[in-house]
Tab-separated table of C-alpha atoms and ligand atoms in Angstrom:
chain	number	residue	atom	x	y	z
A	1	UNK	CA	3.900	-25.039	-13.117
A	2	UNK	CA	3.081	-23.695	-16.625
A	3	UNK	CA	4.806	-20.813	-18.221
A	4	UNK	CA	2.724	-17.644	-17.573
A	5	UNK	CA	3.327	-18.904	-13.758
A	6	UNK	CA	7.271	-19.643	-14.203
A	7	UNK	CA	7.189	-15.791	-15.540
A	8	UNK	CA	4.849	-14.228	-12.852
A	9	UNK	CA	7.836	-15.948	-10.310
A	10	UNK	CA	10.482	-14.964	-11.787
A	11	UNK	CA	10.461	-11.541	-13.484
A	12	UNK	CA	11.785	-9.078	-11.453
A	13	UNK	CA	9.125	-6.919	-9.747
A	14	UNK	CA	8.597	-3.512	-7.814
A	15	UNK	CA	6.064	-3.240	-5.126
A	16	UNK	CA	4.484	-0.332	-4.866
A	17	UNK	CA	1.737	-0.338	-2.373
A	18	UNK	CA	1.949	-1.974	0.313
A	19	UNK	CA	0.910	-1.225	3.864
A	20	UNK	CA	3.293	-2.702	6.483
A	21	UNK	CA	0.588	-2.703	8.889
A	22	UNK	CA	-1.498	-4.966	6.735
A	23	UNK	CA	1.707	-7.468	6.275
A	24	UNK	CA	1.047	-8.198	9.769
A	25	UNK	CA	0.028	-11.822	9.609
A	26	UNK	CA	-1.734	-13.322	12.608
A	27	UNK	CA	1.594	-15.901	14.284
A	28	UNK	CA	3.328	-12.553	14.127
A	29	UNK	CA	0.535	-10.417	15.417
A	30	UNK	CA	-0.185	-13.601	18.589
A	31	UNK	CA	3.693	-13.233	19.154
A	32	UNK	CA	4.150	-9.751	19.673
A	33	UNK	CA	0.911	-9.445	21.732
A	34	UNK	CA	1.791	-12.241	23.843
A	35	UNK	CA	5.245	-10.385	24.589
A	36	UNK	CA	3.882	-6.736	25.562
A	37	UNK	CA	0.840	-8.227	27.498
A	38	UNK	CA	-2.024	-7.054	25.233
A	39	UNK	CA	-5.170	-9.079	24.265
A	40	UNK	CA	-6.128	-9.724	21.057
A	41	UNK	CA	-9.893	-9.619	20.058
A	42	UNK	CA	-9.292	-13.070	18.908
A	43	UNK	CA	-8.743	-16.588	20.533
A	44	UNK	CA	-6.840	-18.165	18.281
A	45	UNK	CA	-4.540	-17.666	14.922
A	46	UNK	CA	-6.757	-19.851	13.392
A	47	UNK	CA	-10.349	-17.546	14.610
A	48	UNK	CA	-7.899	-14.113	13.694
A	49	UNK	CA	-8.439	-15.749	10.114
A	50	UNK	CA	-11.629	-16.989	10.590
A	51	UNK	CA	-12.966	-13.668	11.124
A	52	UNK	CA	-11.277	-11.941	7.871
A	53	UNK	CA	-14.163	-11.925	5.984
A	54	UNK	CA	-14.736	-8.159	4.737
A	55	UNK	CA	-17.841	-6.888	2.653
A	56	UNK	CA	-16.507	-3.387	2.298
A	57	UNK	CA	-13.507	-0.757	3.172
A	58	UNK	CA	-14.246	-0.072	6.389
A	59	UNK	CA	-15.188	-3.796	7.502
A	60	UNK	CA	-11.502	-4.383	7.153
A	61	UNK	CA	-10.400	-1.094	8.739
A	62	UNK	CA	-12.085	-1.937	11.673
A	63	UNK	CA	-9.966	-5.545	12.205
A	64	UNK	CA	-6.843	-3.469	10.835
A	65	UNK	CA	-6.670	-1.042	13.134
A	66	UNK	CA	-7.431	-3.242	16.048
A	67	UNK	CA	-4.760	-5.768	15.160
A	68	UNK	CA	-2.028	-3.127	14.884
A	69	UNK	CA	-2.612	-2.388	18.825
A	70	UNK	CA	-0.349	-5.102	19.140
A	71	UNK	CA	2.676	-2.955	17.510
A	72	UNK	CA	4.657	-1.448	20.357
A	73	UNK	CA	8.592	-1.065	20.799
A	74	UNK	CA	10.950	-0.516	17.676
A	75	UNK	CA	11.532	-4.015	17.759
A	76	UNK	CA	7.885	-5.161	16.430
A	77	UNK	CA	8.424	-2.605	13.699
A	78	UNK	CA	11.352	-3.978	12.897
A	79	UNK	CA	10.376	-7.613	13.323
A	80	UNK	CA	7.181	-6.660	11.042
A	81	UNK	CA	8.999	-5.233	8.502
A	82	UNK	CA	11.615	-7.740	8.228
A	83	UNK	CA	9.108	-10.531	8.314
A	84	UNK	CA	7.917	-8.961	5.070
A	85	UNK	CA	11.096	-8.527	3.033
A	86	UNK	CA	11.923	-12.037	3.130
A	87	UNK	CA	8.390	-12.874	1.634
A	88	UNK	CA	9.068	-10.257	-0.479
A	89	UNK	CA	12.740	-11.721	-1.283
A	90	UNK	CA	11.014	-15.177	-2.242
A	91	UNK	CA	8.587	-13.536	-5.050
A	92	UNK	CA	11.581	-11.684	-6.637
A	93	UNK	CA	10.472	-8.019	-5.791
A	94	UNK	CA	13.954	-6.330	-6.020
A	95	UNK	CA	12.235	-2.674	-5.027
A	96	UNK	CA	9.395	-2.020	-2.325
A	97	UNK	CA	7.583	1.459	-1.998
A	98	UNK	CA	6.066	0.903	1.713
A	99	UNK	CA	3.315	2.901	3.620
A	100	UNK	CA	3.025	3.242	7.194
A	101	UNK	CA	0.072	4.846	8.749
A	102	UNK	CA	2.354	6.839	12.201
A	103	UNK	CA	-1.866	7.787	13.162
A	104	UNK	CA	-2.957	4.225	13.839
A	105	UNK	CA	0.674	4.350	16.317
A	106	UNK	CA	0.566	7.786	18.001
A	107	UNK	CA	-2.981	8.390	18.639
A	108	UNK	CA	-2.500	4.944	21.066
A	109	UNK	CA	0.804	6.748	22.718
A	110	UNK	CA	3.227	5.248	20.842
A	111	UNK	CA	6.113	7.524	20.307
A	112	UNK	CA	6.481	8.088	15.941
A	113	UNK	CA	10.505	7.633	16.563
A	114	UNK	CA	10.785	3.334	17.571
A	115	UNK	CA	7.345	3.107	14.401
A	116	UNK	CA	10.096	4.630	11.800
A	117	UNK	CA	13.351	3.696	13.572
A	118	UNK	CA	11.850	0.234	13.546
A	119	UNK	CA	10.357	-0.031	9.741
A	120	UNK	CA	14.099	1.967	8.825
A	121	UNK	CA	16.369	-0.616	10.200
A	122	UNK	CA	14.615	-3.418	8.515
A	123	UNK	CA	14.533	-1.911	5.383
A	124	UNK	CA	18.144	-1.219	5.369
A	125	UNK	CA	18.958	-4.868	6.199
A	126	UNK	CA	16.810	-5.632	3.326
A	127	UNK	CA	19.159	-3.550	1.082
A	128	UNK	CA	22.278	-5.519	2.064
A	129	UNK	CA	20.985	-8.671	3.484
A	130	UNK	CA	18.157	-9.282	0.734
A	131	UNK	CA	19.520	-6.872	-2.046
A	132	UNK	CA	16.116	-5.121	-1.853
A	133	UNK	CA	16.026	-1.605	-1.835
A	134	UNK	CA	12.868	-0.073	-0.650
A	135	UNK	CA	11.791	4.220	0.017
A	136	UNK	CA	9.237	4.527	2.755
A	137	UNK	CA	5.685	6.435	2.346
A	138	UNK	CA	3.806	8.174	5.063
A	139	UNK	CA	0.273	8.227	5.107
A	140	UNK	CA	-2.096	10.492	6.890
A	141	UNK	CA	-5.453	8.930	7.918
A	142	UNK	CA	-8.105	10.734	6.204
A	143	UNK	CA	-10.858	9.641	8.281
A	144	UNK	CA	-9.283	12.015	10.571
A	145	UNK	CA	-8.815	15.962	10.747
A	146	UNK	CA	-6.327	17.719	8.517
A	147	UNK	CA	-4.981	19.154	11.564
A	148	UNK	CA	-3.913	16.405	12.842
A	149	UNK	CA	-2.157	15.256	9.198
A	150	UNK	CA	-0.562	18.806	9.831
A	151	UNK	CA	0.704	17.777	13.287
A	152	UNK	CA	1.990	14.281	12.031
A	153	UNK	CA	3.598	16.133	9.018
A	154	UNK	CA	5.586	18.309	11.666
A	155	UNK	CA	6.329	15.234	13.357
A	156	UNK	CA	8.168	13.886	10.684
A	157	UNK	CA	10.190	16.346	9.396
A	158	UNK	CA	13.644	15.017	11.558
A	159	UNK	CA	13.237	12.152	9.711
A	160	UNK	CA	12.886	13.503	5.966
A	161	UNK	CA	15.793	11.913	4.829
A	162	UNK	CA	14.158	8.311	5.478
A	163	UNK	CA	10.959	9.281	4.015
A	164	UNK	CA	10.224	10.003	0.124
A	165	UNK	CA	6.841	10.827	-0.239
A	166	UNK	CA	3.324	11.334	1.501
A	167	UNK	CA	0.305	9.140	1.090
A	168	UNK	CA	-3.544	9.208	2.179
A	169	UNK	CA	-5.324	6.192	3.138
A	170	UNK	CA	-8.186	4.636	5.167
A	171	UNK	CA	-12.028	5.144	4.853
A	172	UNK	CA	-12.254	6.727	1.670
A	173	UNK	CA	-16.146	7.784	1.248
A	174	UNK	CA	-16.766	11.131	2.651
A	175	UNK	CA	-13.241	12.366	3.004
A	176	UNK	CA	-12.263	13.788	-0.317
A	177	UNK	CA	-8.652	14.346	-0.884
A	178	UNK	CA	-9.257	18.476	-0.951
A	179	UNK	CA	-9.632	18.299	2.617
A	180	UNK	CA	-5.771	17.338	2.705
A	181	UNK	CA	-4.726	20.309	0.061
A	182	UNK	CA	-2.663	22.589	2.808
A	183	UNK	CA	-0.760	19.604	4.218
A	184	UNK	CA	-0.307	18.115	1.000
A	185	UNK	CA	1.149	21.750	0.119
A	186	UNK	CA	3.248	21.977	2.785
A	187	UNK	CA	4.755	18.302	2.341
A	188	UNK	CA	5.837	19.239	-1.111
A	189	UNK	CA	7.478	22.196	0.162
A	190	UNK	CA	9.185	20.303	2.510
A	191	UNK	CA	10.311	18.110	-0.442
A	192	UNK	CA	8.415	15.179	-0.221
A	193	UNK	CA	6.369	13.387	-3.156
A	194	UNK	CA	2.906	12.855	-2.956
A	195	UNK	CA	0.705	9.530	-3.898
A	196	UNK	CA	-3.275	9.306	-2.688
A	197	UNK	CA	-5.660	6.157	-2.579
A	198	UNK	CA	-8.228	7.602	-5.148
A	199	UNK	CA	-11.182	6.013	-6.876
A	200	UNK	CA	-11.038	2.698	-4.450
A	201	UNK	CA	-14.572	2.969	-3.240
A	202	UNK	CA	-14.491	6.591	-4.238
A	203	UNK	CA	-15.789	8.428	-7.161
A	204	UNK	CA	-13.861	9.871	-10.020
A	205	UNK	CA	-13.988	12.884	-8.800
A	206	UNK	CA	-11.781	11.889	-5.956
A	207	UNK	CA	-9.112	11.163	-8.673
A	208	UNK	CA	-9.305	14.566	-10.429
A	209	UNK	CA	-8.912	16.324	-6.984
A	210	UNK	CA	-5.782	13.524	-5.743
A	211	UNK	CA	-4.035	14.959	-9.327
A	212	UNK	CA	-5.259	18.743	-9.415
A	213	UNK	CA	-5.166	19.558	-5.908
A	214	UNK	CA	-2.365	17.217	-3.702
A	215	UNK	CA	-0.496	17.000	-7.443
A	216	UNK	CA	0.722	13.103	-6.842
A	217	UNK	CA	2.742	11.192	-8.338
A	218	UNK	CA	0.359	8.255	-8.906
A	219	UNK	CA	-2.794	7.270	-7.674
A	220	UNK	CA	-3.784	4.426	-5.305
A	221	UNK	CA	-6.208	1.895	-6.481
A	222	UNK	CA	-7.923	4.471	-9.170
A	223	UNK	CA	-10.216	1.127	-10.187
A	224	UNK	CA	-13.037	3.388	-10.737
A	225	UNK	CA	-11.172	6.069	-13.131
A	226	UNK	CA	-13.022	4.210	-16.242
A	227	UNK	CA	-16.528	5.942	-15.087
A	228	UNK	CA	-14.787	8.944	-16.749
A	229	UNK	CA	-13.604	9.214	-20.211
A	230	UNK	CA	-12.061	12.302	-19.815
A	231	UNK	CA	-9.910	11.219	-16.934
A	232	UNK	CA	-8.801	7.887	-18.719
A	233	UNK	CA	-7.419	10.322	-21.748
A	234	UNK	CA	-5.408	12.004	-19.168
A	235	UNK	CA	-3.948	9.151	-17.205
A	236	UNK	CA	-3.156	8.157	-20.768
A	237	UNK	CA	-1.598	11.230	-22.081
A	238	UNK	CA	0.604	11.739	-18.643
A	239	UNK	CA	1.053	8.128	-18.046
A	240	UNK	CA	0.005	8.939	-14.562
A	241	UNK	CA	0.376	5.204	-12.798
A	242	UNK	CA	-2.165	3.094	-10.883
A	243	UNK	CA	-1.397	1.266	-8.221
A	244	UNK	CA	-3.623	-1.694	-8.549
A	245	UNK	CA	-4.361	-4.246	-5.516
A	246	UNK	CA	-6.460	-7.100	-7.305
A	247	UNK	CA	-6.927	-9.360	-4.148
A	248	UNK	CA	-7.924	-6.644	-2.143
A	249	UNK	CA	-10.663	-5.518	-4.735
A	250	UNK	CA	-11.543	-8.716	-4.658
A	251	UNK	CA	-11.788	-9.053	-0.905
A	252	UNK	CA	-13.521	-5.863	0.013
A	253	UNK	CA	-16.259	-6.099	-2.628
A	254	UNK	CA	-14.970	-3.673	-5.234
A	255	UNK	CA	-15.376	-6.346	-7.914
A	256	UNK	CA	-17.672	-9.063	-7.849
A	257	UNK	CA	-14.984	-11.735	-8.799
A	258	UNK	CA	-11.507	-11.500	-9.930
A	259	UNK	CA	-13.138	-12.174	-13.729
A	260	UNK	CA	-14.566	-8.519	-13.035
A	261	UNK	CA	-12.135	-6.876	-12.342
A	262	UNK	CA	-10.882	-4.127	-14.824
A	263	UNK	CA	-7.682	-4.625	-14.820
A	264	UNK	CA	-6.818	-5.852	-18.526
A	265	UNK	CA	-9.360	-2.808	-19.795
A	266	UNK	CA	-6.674	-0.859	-17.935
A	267	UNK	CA	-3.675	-2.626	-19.817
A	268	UNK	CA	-5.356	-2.123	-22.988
A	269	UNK	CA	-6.101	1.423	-22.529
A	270	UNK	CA	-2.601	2.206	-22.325
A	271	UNK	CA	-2.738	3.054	-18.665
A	272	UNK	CA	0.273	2.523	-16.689
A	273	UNK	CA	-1.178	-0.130	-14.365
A	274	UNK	CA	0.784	-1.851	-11.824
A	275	UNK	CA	-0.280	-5.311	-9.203
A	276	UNK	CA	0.249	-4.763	-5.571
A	277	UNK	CA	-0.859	-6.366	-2.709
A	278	UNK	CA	-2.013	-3.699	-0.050
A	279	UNK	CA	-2.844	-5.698	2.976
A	280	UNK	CA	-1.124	-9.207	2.107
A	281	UNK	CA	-2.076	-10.775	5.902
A	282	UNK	CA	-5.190	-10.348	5.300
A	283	UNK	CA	-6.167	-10.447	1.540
A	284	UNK	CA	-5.098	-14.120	0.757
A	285	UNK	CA	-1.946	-13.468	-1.172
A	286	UNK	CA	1.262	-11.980	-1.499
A	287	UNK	CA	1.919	-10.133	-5.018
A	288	UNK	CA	2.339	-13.199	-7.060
A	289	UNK	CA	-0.420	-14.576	-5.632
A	290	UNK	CA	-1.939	-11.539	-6.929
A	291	UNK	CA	-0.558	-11.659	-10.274
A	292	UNK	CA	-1.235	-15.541	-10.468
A	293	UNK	CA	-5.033	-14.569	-9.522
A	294	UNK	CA	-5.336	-11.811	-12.129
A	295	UNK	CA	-3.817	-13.622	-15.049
A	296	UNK	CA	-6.257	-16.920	-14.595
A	297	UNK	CA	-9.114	-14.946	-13.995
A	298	UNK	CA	-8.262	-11.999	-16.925
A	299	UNK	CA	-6.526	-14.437	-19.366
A	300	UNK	CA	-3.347	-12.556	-19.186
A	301	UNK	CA	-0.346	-13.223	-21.619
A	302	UNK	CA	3.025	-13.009	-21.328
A	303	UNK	CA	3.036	-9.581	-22.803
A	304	UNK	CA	0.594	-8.662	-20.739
A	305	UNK	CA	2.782	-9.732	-17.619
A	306	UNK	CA	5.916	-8.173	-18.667
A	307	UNK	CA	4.288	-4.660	-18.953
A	308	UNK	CA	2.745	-5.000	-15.274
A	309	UNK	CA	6.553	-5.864	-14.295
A	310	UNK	CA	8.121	-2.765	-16.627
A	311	UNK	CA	5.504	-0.406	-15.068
A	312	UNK	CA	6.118	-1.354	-11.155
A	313	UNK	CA	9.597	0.179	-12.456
A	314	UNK	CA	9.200	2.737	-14.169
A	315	UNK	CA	5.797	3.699	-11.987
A	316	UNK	CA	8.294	4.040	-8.380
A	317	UNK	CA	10.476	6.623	-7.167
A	318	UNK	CA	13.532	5.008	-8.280
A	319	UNK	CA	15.964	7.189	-10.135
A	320	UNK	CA	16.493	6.640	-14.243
A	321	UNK	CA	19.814	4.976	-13.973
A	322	UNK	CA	18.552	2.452	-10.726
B	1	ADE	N1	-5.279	1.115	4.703
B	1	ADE	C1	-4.822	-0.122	4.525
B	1	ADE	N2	-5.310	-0.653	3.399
B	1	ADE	C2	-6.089	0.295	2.825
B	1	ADE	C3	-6.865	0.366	1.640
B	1	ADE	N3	-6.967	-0.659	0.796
B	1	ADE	N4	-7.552	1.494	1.395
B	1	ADE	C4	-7.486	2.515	2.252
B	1	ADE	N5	-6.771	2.510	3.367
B	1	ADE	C5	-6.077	1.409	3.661
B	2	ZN	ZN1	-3.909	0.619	0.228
């Protein structure tokens, strides 16, 4: 193992997009089916990962979504959730940030309390079995109707104290963050942060609305901010992070090949740009996988990998003094 690899395993690293639902990797997702009866649209673990081969967003959506109808009692959420944290515990990640999407749950009649009761339990072993301390981040689907963010927003408010922010994900073309502006609203009312995916497969446009108009935090993805120069001087100038999933760009056609990717032109811009995995079960890697991929491919130095580490700090929702 050479030294840029040593460092990528070592350094202590925040996690800061990551959806649990895409952690689900296929033993896991064969086990829990098996035990609440449900079929899987696959034969086999090994034909689950035959078939991950993605050409866009929504090619992977499709085999998300339909994996997750495995997910049932609080116990699979929990069992999902703590799967991850170990993995997580072996690459050194001492925080995790993690989405769950309560849509993909309800909308098949599971009840939101055993999704959040599960994913919460987990996470607080984490803190004292693993020594990882996580927040958790709700996202609304945005291929569906703001109402029904609105509803799933109401949903969650007996739970505020276990969630820190809101998030929007899924099929990004066509479904502008501005459609989400009143929920987003009322969220931050309520006291919750906001984050948005933004500029994945979107435009930059989608990234000035995220920031102007559901006022996040940070922005998910954001890969295609550097079609606009005037945006790039602002995520400068307000150090406004990126959440950056290389593997997944990778694996749903965003870039070309990893040697594509924009990642270092980020770095160098003075962006605050951070590596993430997203959908680890499914994209081929866990985060230092996906900081091993980036820094062969990109030619990144040990500078270069210390600054992705600082910013996955000082990019989360951790206090000053944490
Ligand atoms: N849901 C899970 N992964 C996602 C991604 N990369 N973009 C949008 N929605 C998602
Ligand atoms: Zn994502």
């Amino acid at each position: 193992m050479d030294a840029i690899a040593r460092l990528i395993r070592d350094i202590p690293k925040a996690e800061l997009h990551l959806h649990i639902e895409g952690t689900l990797e296929p033993e896991l997702m064969f086990e829990i089916g098996r035990r609440n009866g449900v079929k899987l649209p696959f034969e086999s673990v090994e034909a689950a990962r035959q078939a991950y081969h993605f050409h866009d967003l929504q090619s992977f959506l499709n085999i998300y979504y339909a994996a997750a109808s495995v997910l049932q009692t609080e116990r699979d959420f929990y069992d999902l959730t703590w799967a991850y944290l170990q993995r997580a515990a072996k690459d050194n990640i001492k925080h995790t940030e993690i989405f769950f999407d309560p849509q993909t749950h309800c909308d098949r009649g599971i009840e939101f309390d055993p999704v959040i009761r599960g994913i919460h339990r987990a996470l607080q072993d984490g803190k004292t079995q693993l020594g990882i301390s996580s927040h958790l981040i709700l996202c609304f689907l945005r291929h569906l109707s703001p109402e029904a963010a609105m509803n799933t927003l109401k949903q969650a408010l007996p739970y505020r104290d276990w969630i820190i922010a809101v998030g929007l994900d899924s099929s990004e073309l066509g479904h502008p963050p501005r459609k989400f502006k009143a929920v987003f609203d009322r969220a931050r009312q309520e006291g919750f942060l906001t984050v948005a995916h933004a500029g994945e497969e979107g435009p930059p446009e989608y990234i000035w609305e995220a920031l102007d108009l559901l006022e996040v935090s940070r922005i998910d993805h954001g890969v295609r901010c550097l079609e606009d120069e005037k945006l790039v001087r602002r995520l400068v100038a307000e150090q406004i992070p990126l959440t950056v999933c290389p593997l997944s760009n990778l694996k749903l056609c965003v870039f070309p090949s990893m040697k594509d990717h924009n990642l270092k032109k980020l770095l160098d811009l003075g962006i605050c740009a951070t590596i993430n995995s997203d959908d680890p079960a499914y994209f081929g890697g866990y985060i230092v996988e996906n900081f091993q991929q980036a820094a062969t491919a990109l030619d990144l130095d040990e500078h270069d990998i210390e600054t992705l580490a600082k910013n996955s700090f000082k990019a989360s929702f951790l206090s000053e003094n944490r």
